[in-house]
Amino acid sequence: MTIAAEEEMPGAKRRSSLIRSPQFSSLIILIVLLAVFAIADANFLSPLNISNMMAFLPELGIIALGMTLLLTAGEFDLSVGAVFGLAPVVVMLLVQNGEVSIGVALLAGLILCVAIGAINGLIVTKIGISSFLVTLSMLLVVRGAALYITQGFPLKSWDQPGFFVTLLAGSFNIGSFRFYTSLWWFVGLSLLAIYILRYAKLGNWISAIGSNRNAAVARGVPADAVKIWLFILTSVLAGLAGMISAFRISAASPVAGTGYELEVIAMVVVGGTALTGGRGTILGTIVGALMLRAIRNGIVLIGVPGLAYNIFVGVIILAMLILHALLQKNAARS
Amino acid sequence: MVQEVLRLQNLQKSFGSVRALKSASFTLNEGEVVALLGDNGAGKSTLIKAISGVFPVDRGDIYVRGQKVSIRSTRDAMDLGIETIHQDTSLAADLSIARNLFLGREPVNLKWLGVFAPLALAKLRNAASALLKRVGISKKLDADALVSTLSGGERQSIAISRAMQFAAKVIILDEPTNNLGVEETHGVLRFVKEVRDAGHSVLLITHNIHHVFQVADRIIVMRRGEIVAEQTVADTDLLTVESIITGADMSALLRETRTK
């Protein structure tokens, strides 16, 4: 081997590791999917359809950001869909029935989310029950609470413009595209999450805890506290997403967000974050969120019968995961 | 002049009705490798966990450089210069070597941001490279490589280097050669000698008596929660130590089987 070739090694190595990284393969598949949908139906890339996708994207995407951090630390949260439903229901009930201003109601909703996340986190870390079981139970409790306090009915619509409503669900036009402020929330929170996971001291701790909790604890990393805060963060983001969604459609339903927990986890793992902890990627999650949104939207557009479309979603997710597993195996072998 | 680094006086610890540690007293000197031997359940890990701050002792005193100290957490132990390296639990495999070396003590910019402070990545990388070079494993290892790509022996070396990095007075090695190949085991043992020559004290816990005779200066044997023997390696031999560990007279046993 010549010296010149040796000098080129690090750059080449970095490039090949980027190409082999899970978020990169996800990105390629996303581009392929978008191309296929665009060719199959010209309306896929129409301003109206893109605006539509961009309206839905942040609502699950925001939850997925929290879930990525939590999964990287080795835990997950099945109660996010239920929190997505309960938080806006509580806010709207307070606003409609109580003598409470919208700001106070939103604050109360967020405090409720903090409490739910804290309970999840405390039980998981201090009593040592797996997060699967704890948050599954919490899903039932939270969803049950939403159904009970509304007696199962959607709340009457509430549509009074104001600062907070604009902040959460305002909309604006760029050319013939119509965007919601929720997109800014998603962009801002994504940048923050990327910073935390990749560049901050906290991110180092989160990855270390998910990779080898005992090692992290032995180095003085407060693993339990970090996990509890991540449960709180995930819950708050789920509640925030629920409020954004409710204010966008000016109504809150106790069954909103049903099944979102699995969709969000799918976004995160399709993006390349390991379900077993230690390896997380926010960029991958953003790709994953875009992909699931595009799949749901695209297969309806190209005429797959509505009742059959979960089959396609499931198959595409499975294909993604198989691809990640194969790439992982290849990387380990080389 | 021998300088005392760590002294334990009559440490006791019970779990419910089980007296895991009945009484343990010994002294560890500067630049010395002391091997802690004993069968399963002899109380070795209880003793190690007490020193490294995993749980507090019921009774007894710990002195570091002659100063009485109280160790209530792993952080306390680390701050006193006591670093413990457990088999397989010391590194996070999904993190790079550099990030592992500074885990829990990351160099950061804008310190006032607390846990949100940005890592000083260049500093982290340079310090890690310098450290790898100093311990003589830089030729093969890149500070940015993931720990999951390293062999068991390399991982042990990284963990031990990290302990040296933070100027640990006492490095506790818990079964450092378990699951390692012959070549790697020799590498780790050589490394232990280098650590001692650099002035650190090592407390080595192992099942393998042969390794003890290769690197240790002194041997301490525990049985049923007590220290039952303390000898310098020069003054003893393998069979004697083995018989102390099991409680049976091995040399007598051997004579018997030979005569038969």
XYZ file of C-alpha atoms in Angstrom:
594
model
C 0.000 0.000 0.000
C 1.346 3.444 -0.850
C 1.556 6.280 1.604
C -0.868 8.337 -0.425
C -3.463 5.590 -0.200
C -2.988 5.413 3.533
C -3.523 9.116 3.878
C -6.768 8.864 2.002
C -8.036 6.191 4.344
C -9.792 8.292 7.002
C -11.861 10.268 4.502
C -12.813 7.165 2.571
C -13.638 5.377 5.793
C -15.870 8.202 6.924
C -17.642 8.263 3.569
C -18.292 4.522 3.530
C -19.501 4.563 7.133
C -21.901 7.369 6.219
C -23.232 5.363 3.286
C -23.618 2.294 5.484
C -25.289 4.243 8.290
C -28.970 3.421 8.824
C -30.229 6.995 8.363
C -28.559 7.143 4.957
C -30.236 3.984 3.674
C -33.539 5.286 5.045
C -33.016 8.535 3.142
C -32.398 6.654 -0.117
C -35.570 4.634 0.371
C -37.515 7.792 1.173
C -36.340 9.373 -2.083
C -37.246 6.226 -4.034
C -40.695 6.149 -2.424
C -41.312 9.820 -3.173
C -40.247 9.276 -6.790
C -42.521 6.250 -7.176
C -45.528 8.093 -5.756
C -44.790 11.185 -7.854
C -44.615 9.130 -11.040
C -47.695 7.071 -10.165
C -49.823 10.136 -9.451
C -48.947 13.666 -10.483
C -51.094 15.051 -7.675
C -48.652 13.668 -5.103
C -46.359 16.659 -5.505
C -49.156 19.203 -5.927
C -49.047 22.179 -3.532
C -52.286 21.055 -1.927
C -51.029 17.557 -1.205
C -47.650 18.712 0.065
C -49.392 21.250 2.301
C -51.565 18.457 3.598
C -48.639 16.206 4.431
C -46.786 19.070 6.091
C -49.826 19.766 8.283
C -49.860 16.213 9.660
C -46.121 15.584 9.744
C -45.197 17.694 12.813
C -47.898 16.209 15.000
C -46.430 12.707 15.021
C -42.927 13.973 14.283
C -42.754 16.003 17.506
C -43.621 12.920 19.565
C -41.071 10.898 17.596
C -38.290 13.299 18.664
C -38.954 12.579 22.332
C -39.348 8.882 21.625
C -35.956 8.810 19.873
C -34.190 10.199 22.922
C -36.079 7.828 25.217
C -35.343 4.784 23.034
C -31.681 5.757 22.846
C -31.613 5.677 26.643
C -33.068 2.166 26.475
C -36.729 2.788 27.393
C -39.918 3.405 25.494
C -43.315 4.930 26.078
C -46.579 3.386 24.892
C -48.733 6.029 26.558
C -47.951 8.848 24.099
C -51.051 8.293 21.946
C -53.298 8.449 24.992
C -51.555 11.586 26.286
C -52.007 13.081 22.809
C -55.744 12.556 23.344
C -56.092 13.538 27.003
C -54.053 16.748 27.118
C -56.172 18.772 24.634
C -59.384 17.341 26.099
C -58.406 18.705 29.519
C -57.377 22.052 28.046
C -60.625 22.456 26.067
C -62.790 21.342 28.985
C -61.153 23.913 31.244
C -61.595 26.647 28.651
C -65.173 25.774 27.768
C -66.617 24.963 31.180
C -64.405 26.701 33.686
C -63.706 30.360 34.085
C -60.163 29.739 32.996
C -58.191 31.630 30.377
C -56.629 29.705 27.526
C -53.089 30.330 28.805
C -53.842 28.887 32.223
C -55.630 25.923 30.646
C -52.636 25.148 28.429
C -50.331 25.373 31.427
C -52.568 22.967 33.364
C -52.506 20.559 30.412
C -48.719 20.628 30.271
C -48.420 20.114 34.042
C -50.645 17.057 33.656
C -48.255 15.718 30.998
C -45.283 16.349 33.285
C -47.040 14.371 36.020
C -47.814 11.434 33.705
C -44.219 11.320 32.463
C -42.847 11.581 35.982
C -45.012 8.704 37.192
C -43.884 6.551 34.235
C -40.259 7.402 34.901
C -40.377 6.926 38.652
C -42.015 3.504 38.433
C -39.627 2.328 35.719
C -36.449 3.493 37.440
C -37.209 3.255 41.151
C -39.326 0.105 41.238
C -37.632 -1.478 38.259
C -40.596 -2.583 36.156
C -40.016 -2.648 32.403
C -41.160 0.454 30.567
C -43.256 -1.741 28.258
C -45.527 -2.813 31.123
C -45.579 0.502 32.973
C -46.462 2.614 29.951
C -48.935 0.033 28.643
C -50.819 0.359 31.913
C -50.476 4.138 31.716
C -51.955 4.039 28.199
C -55.097 2.421 29.614
C -55.305 4.801 32.573
C -54.843 7.930 30.446
C -57.135 6.840 27.617
C -59.710 5.728 30.171
C -59.509 9.113 31.879
C -60.044 10.923 28.576
C -63.097 8.792 27.798
C -64.546 9.157 31.286
C -64.265 12.926 31.639
C -65.820 13.436 28.208
C -68.324 10.596 28.632
C -66.943 9.314 25.345
C -68.114 12.235 23.214
C -65.952 14.670 21.261
C -66.066 18.149 22.811
C -68.038 20.853 21.055
C -65.826 22.795 18.734
C -63.984 25.781 20.128
C -62.726 28.395 17.747
C -61.620 31.659 19.302
C -58.523 33.093 17.723
C -55.852 34.402 20.033
C -52.155 34.477 20.714
C -51.867 30.876 21.924
C -54.002 29.470 19.141
C -51.859 31.245 16.557
C -48.727 30.053 18.357
C -49.842 26.426 18.181
C -51.958 26.217 15.041
C -51.635 29.399 13.049
C -51.174 29.053 9.319
C -49.441 31.012 6.604
C -49.009 30.816 2.841
C -45.814 30.599 0.840
C -46.803 30.832 -2.801
C -49.516 28.263 -3.281
C -48.319 26.228 -0.277
C -50.155 26.544 3.018
C -48.119 25.774 6.140
C -48.949 25.681 9.853
C -46.818 27.070 12.653
C -46.529 23.498 13.888
C -43.904 23.034 11.165
C -41.743 25.627 12.919
C -42.216 23.788 16.196
C -41.069 20.590 14.520
C -38.049 22.242 12.890
C -37.020 24.012 16.097
C -37.461 20.979 18.309
C -35.617 18.802 15.771
C -32.604 21.122 15.810
C -32.661 21.120 19.598
C -32.846 17.321 19.717
C -29.995 16.945 17.217
C -27.897 19.297 19.316
C -28.658 17.441 22.545
C -28.047 13.949 21.207
C -24.915 14.644 19.180
C -23.178 17.609 20.718
C -24.256 18.061 24.332
C -22.950 16.344 27.434
C -26.492 15.090 28.062
C -26.504 13.253 24.717
C -23.338 11.426 25.657
C -25.061 10.332 28.862
C -28.249 9.268 27.058
C -26.358 7.058 24.592
C -24.163 5.624 27.341
C -27.165 4.764 29.532
C -28.886 2.938 26.672
C -25.699 1.204 25.620
C -24.548 0.025 29.047
C -26.397 1.418 32.028
C -24.024 -0.077 34.603
C -21.020 1.462 32.907
C -22.690 4.874 32.876
C -23.671 4.616 36.533
C -20.156 3.493 37.447
C -18.858 6.736 35.870
C -21.193 8.786 38.036
C -23.859 9.418 35.376
C -27.251 9.918 37.097
C -29.001 7.344 34.915
C -32.321 7.289 36.783
C -32.699 11.061 36.765
C -31.892 11.249 33.054
C -34.499 8.578 32.272
C -37.187 10.238 34.411
C -36.619 13.563 32.617
C -36.788 11.832 29.234
C -40.134 10.237 30.183
C -41.368 13.689 31.196
C -40.074 15.227 27.962
C -41.746 12.549 25.824
C -45.041 12.991 27.632
C -44.924 16.774 27.325
C -44.139 16.557 23.597
C -47.056 14.131 23.146
C -49.361 16.563 24.952
C -48.043 19.505 22.943
C -48.618 17.593 19.694
C -52.151 16.770 20.836
C -52.875 20.446 21.532
C -51.455 21.498 18.166
C -53.669 18.951 16.454
C -56.778 19.904 18.440
C -56.376 23.631 17.816
C -55.732 23.049 14.116
C -59.130 21.354 13.762
C -60.728 23.439 16.549
C -61.955 20.337 18.362
C -60.779 17.772 20.896
C -61.770 14.130 20.840
C -61.129 11.598 23.618
C -60.090 8.972 21.061
C -57.613 11.208 19.213
C -54.181 9.638 18.871
C -55.323 6.042 19.172
C -52.543 3.808 17.877
C -50.084 6.689 17.561
C -47.646 5.050 19.983
C -46.857 2.264 17.537
C -46.757 4.583 14.540
C -44.285 6.815 16.356
C -42.087 3.888 17.392
C -42.195 2.690 13.776
C -40.987 6.125 12.575
C -38.124 6.035 15.039
C -36.874 2.510 14.275
C -37.363 2.894 10.524
C -35.049 5.899 10.819
C -32.346 3.684 12.271
C -32.574 4.128 16.046
C -31.988 0.832 17.847
C -34.958 -0.529 19.782
C -32.470 -1.926 22.285
C -30.947 1.464 23.121
C -27.528 3.022 22.715
C -27.825 4.072 19.101
C -30.152 6.933 18.234
C -30.397 9.310 15.299
C -32.662 12.333 15.107
C -31.979 12.818 11.395
C -33.090 9.225 10.878
C -36.260 9.900 12.851
C -37.073 12.909 10.677
C -36.592 10.726 7.593
C -38.721 8.031 9.234
C -41.499 10.509 10.031
C -41.462 11.829 6.453
C -41.488 8.291 5.113
C -44.477 7.058 7.099
C -46.366 10.253 6.283
C -45.567 9.865 2.571
C -46.543 6.190 2.583
C -49.898 6.846 4.245
C -50.606 9.688 1.867
C -49.148 8.140 -1.281
C -50.821 4.764 -1.191
C -54.202 6.373 -0.807
C -53.454 8.613 -3.792
C -52.356 5.769 -6.029
C -55.634 4.042 -5.320
C -54.943 1.337 -2.781
C -58.302 0.612 -1.114
C -58.527 2.367 2.248
C -59.096 -0.834 4.184
C -56.013 -2.465 2.663
C -53.554 0.291 3.274
C -52.296 -0.846 6.650
C -51.088 -3.987 4.883
C -48.837 -1.830 2.712
C -47.649 0.299 5.599
C -46.752 -2.839 7.547
C -44.941 -4.466 4.659
C -42.900 -1.346 3.895
C -41.881 -0.956 7.549
C -40.891 -4.609 7.690
C -38.832 -4.246 4.524
C -37.033 -1.243 6.056
C -36.197 -3.130 9.218
C -34.904 -6.144 7.288
C -32.699 -3.806 5.281
C -31.297 -2.215 8.469
C -30.605 -5.629 9.956
C -28.765 -6.758 6.817
C -26.694 -3.566 6.720
C -25.840 -4.022 10.383
C -24.690 -7.598 9.728
C -22.549 -6.469 6.816
C -20.962 -3.728 8.878
C -20.134 -6.188 11.648
C -18.533 -8.571 9.155
C -16.298 -6.034 7.440
C 9.861 4.360 52.339
C 6.543 2.634 51.773
C 3.615 5.009 51.420
C 0.215 3.757 52.513
C -2.569 4.588 50.029
C -5.635 2.718 51.237
C -6.312 1.192 54.630
C -9.430 -0.730 55.625
C -10.177 -1.291 59.265
C -12.637 -3.920 60.390
C -15.157 -3.452 57.565
C -18.453 -5.262 58.155
C -21.523 -5.692 55.986
C -24.650 -7.814 56.337
C -27.539 -8.369 53.967
C -30.453 -9.343 56.193
C -29.199 -12.261 58.239
C -26.326 -13.008 55.857
C -23.022 -11.668 57.104
C -21.355 -11.170 53.744
C -18.408 -9.357 55.261
C -17.580 -10.365 58.844
C -14.426 -8.381 59.244
C -11.901 -7.130 56.753
C -8.765 -5.131 57.432
C -5.802 -4.593 55.144
C -3.498 -2.001 53.755
C -2.606 -1.187 50.168
C 0.667 0.643 49.514
C 1.744 2.939 46.714
C 2.919 1.237 43.545
C 1.825 -2.188 44.702
C -0.301 -4.888 43.084
C -2.300 -6.806 45.662
C -4.324 -9.825 44.583
C -7.584 -10.545 46.371
C -8.401 -14.231 46.162
C -11.225 -16.387 47.387
C -13.839 -18.842 46.288
C -17.309 -17.783 45.158
C -19.171 -16.297 48.103
C -15.993 -15.527 50.030
C -16.947 -11.864 50.244
C -14.613 -10.448 47.591
C -17.259 -8.594 45.628
C -18.928 -7.301 48.780
C -15.594 -5.855 49.867
C -14.951 -4.329 46.442
C -18.417 -2.833 46.256
C -17.983 -1.284 49.694
C -14.702 0.350 48.659
C -16.040 1.553 45.330
C -19.158 3.084 46.872
C -21.871 0.784 45.533
C -23.259 0.469 49.074
C -22.139 1.750 52.474
C -20.611 -0.574 55.075
C -22.359 -1.311 58.383
C -19.256 -0.798 60.443
C -15.574 -0.107 60.002
C -13.374 2.665 58.646
C -11.707 3.437 55.340
C -8.588 5.593 55.190
C -7.174 7.105 52.003
C -3.583 8.334 52.454
C -4.102 8.239 56.197
C -7.260 10.384 56.072
C -10.463 8.808 57.297
C -13.068 9.033 54.529
C -16.707 8.194 54.041
C -17.661 6.619 50.700
C -21.379 6.846 50.018
C -21.514 6.681 46.229
C -19.427 5.611 43.260
C -18.855 9.318 42.680
C -17.349 9.683 46.176
C -14.976 6.803 45.468
C -13.937 8.295 42.125
C -13.351 11.695 43.697
C -11.068 10.032 46.252
C -9.080 8.441 43.435
C -10.538 4.949 43.654
C -11.491 3.599 40.223
C -13.153 0.218 39.829
C -13.163 -1.680 36.543
C -15.706 -4.471 36.318
C -15.637 -7.194 33.751
C -17.830 -6.210 30.786
C -19.567 -3.412 32.615
C -17.042 -0.657 32.287
C -17.555 0.612 28.735
C -20.537 1.634 26.613
C -20.047 -0.296 23.367
C -22.078 2.092 21.187
C -19.899 5.076 22.063
C -16.504 5.963 20.612
C -13.304 5.337 22.562
C -12.903 9.073 23.146
C -16.452 9.453 24.488
C -15.970 6.446 26.756
C -12.687 7.708 28.136
C -14.366 10.892 29.347
C -17.811 9.530 30.176
C -19.142 11.345 33.233
C -16.244 13.834 33.095
C -16.726 15.289 29.656
C -14.748 18.413 28.755
C -17.330 21.061 27.781
C -17.596 24.627 26.563
C -20.073 27.061 28.136
C -20.037 25.187 31.433
C -22.961 27.220 32.821
C -25.318 25.307 30.521
C -24.994 22.291 32.816
C -25.984 19.019 31.170
C -26.881 20.966 28.016
C -23.345 22.271 27.623
C -21.724 21.405 24.286
C -18.921 18.841 24.396
C -15.512 20.252 23.560
C -15.150 17.738 20.738
C -11.684 18.717 19.529
C -10.355 18.720 23.065
C -12.044 15.373 23.740
C -10.496 13.818 20.664
C -7.006 15.190 21.230
C -6.948 14.183 24.875
C -8.112 10.706 23.942
C -5.470 10.336 21.238
C -2.756 11.561 23.581
C -3.892 9.098 26.219
C -3.960 6.193 23.758
C -0.470 7.124 22.629
C 0.817 7.325 26.177
C -0.409 3.869 27.050
C 1.094 2.495 23.860
C -2.026 1.372 22.029
C -2.319 4.261 19.610
C -0.862 2.397 16.648
C -3.938 0.268 16.292
C -6.712 2.351 17.780
C -8.497 5.444 16.520
C -10.066 7.599 19.231
C -13.238 7.883 17.124
C -13.658 4.110 16.718
C -16.681 2.595 18.406
C -15.900 0.400 21.395
C -18.105 -2.313 19.851
C -15.394 -2.822 17.210
C -12.702 -3.617 19.829
C -11.592 -6.968 21.203
C -12.067 -7.904 24.855
C -8.421 -7.244 25.679
C -8.476 -3.845 23.986
C -11.587 -2.953 25.960
C -9.892 -3.864 29.243
C -6.869 -1.792 28.271
C -9.099 1.177 27.450
C -10.905 0.843 30.774
C -7.640 0.654 32.687
C -6.204 3.629 30.770
C -9.261 5.612 31.695
C -8.659 4.874 35.367
C -5.029 5.993 35.008
C -6.124 9.096 33.138
C -7.920 10.429 36.164
C -4.823 9.926 38.287
C -6.492 7.221 40.295
C -4.550 6.289 43.386
C -6.217 2.908 43.603
C -7.358 0.904 40.585
C -9.576 -2.055 41.373
C -9.697 -4.696 38.643
C -12.575 -7.134 38.972
C -11.762 -10.306 37.014
C -9.942 -8.404 34.242
C -8.897 -11.510 32.308
C -12.199 -13.392 32.244
C -13.256 -14.443 28.742
C -9.981 -13.264 27.226
C -7.724 -15.275 24.922
C -4.168 -16.213 25.956
C -2.544 -13.424 23.958
C -4.946 -10.801 25.249
C -4.602 -12.000 28.828
C -0.847 -11.502 28.628
C -1.433 -8.053 27.168
C -3.673 -7.068 30.073
C -1.264 -8.477 32.672
C 1.612 -6.589 31.077
C -0.528 -3.504 31.225
C -1.175 -4.046 34.944
C 2.589 -4.044 35.547
C 2.920 -0.793 33.580
C 0.163 0.730 35.659
C 2.027 -0.223 38.836
C 5.312 1.124 37.482
C 3.542 4.418 36.801
C 2.925 4.628 40.551
C -0.693 3.502 40.814
C -1.797 0.862 43.278
C -3.787 -2.056 41.960
C -6.214 -4.336 43.744
C -6.686 -7.358 41.516
C -9.602 -9.739 41.956
C -9.297 -12.970 40.062
C -9.976 -16.668 40.066
C -6.793 -17.469 38.208
C -3.958 -18.035 40.660
C -1.401 -18.326 37.863
C -2.052 -14.728 36.857
C -1.596 -13.657 40.441
C 1.885 -15.105 40.574
C 2.780 -13.265 37.382
C 1.833 -9.751 38.460
C 1.031 -9.461 42.174
C 3.347 -8.349 44.953
C 1.096 -9.525 47.745
C -1.812 -11.935 48.111
C -4.830 -11.593 50.356
C -7.129 -14.581 50.711
C -10.756 -14.338 51.844
C -12.991 -17.115 53.017
C -16.565 -16.855 54.319
C -16.464 -13.100 54.714
C -13.100 -12.920 56.442
C -9.498 -12.349 55.472
C -7.759 -15.605 56.338
C -4.287 -15.028 54.972
C -1.989 -12.267 53.785
C 1.358 -13.133 52.216
C 3.937 -11.662 49.894
C 4.216 -13.574 46.651
C 7.915 -14.231 47.221
C 7.159 -16.037 50.471
C 4.575 -18.478 49.186
C 3.710 -20.828 46.338
C 0.755 -21.869 44.284
C -0.229 -24.926 46.280
C -0.125 -23.150 49.594
C -2.358 -20.381 48.315
C -4.755 -22.867 46.766
C -5.116 -24.750 50.018
C -5.799 -21.539 51.920
C -8.538 -20.621 49.451
C -10.339 -23.940 49.654
C -9.550 -24.511 53.318
C -8.081 -27.925 52.532
C -4.433 -28.807 52.715
C -3.716 -29.212 49.006
C -0.064 -30.157 49.370
C -1.044 -32.936 51.768
C -3.755 -34.042 49.354
C -1.265 -34.094 46.528
C 1.207 -36.152 48.548
C -1.559 -38.606 49.319
C -2.601 -39.086 45.710
C 1.021 -39.450 44.669
C 1.740 -42.207 47.195
C -1.330 -44.135 46.070
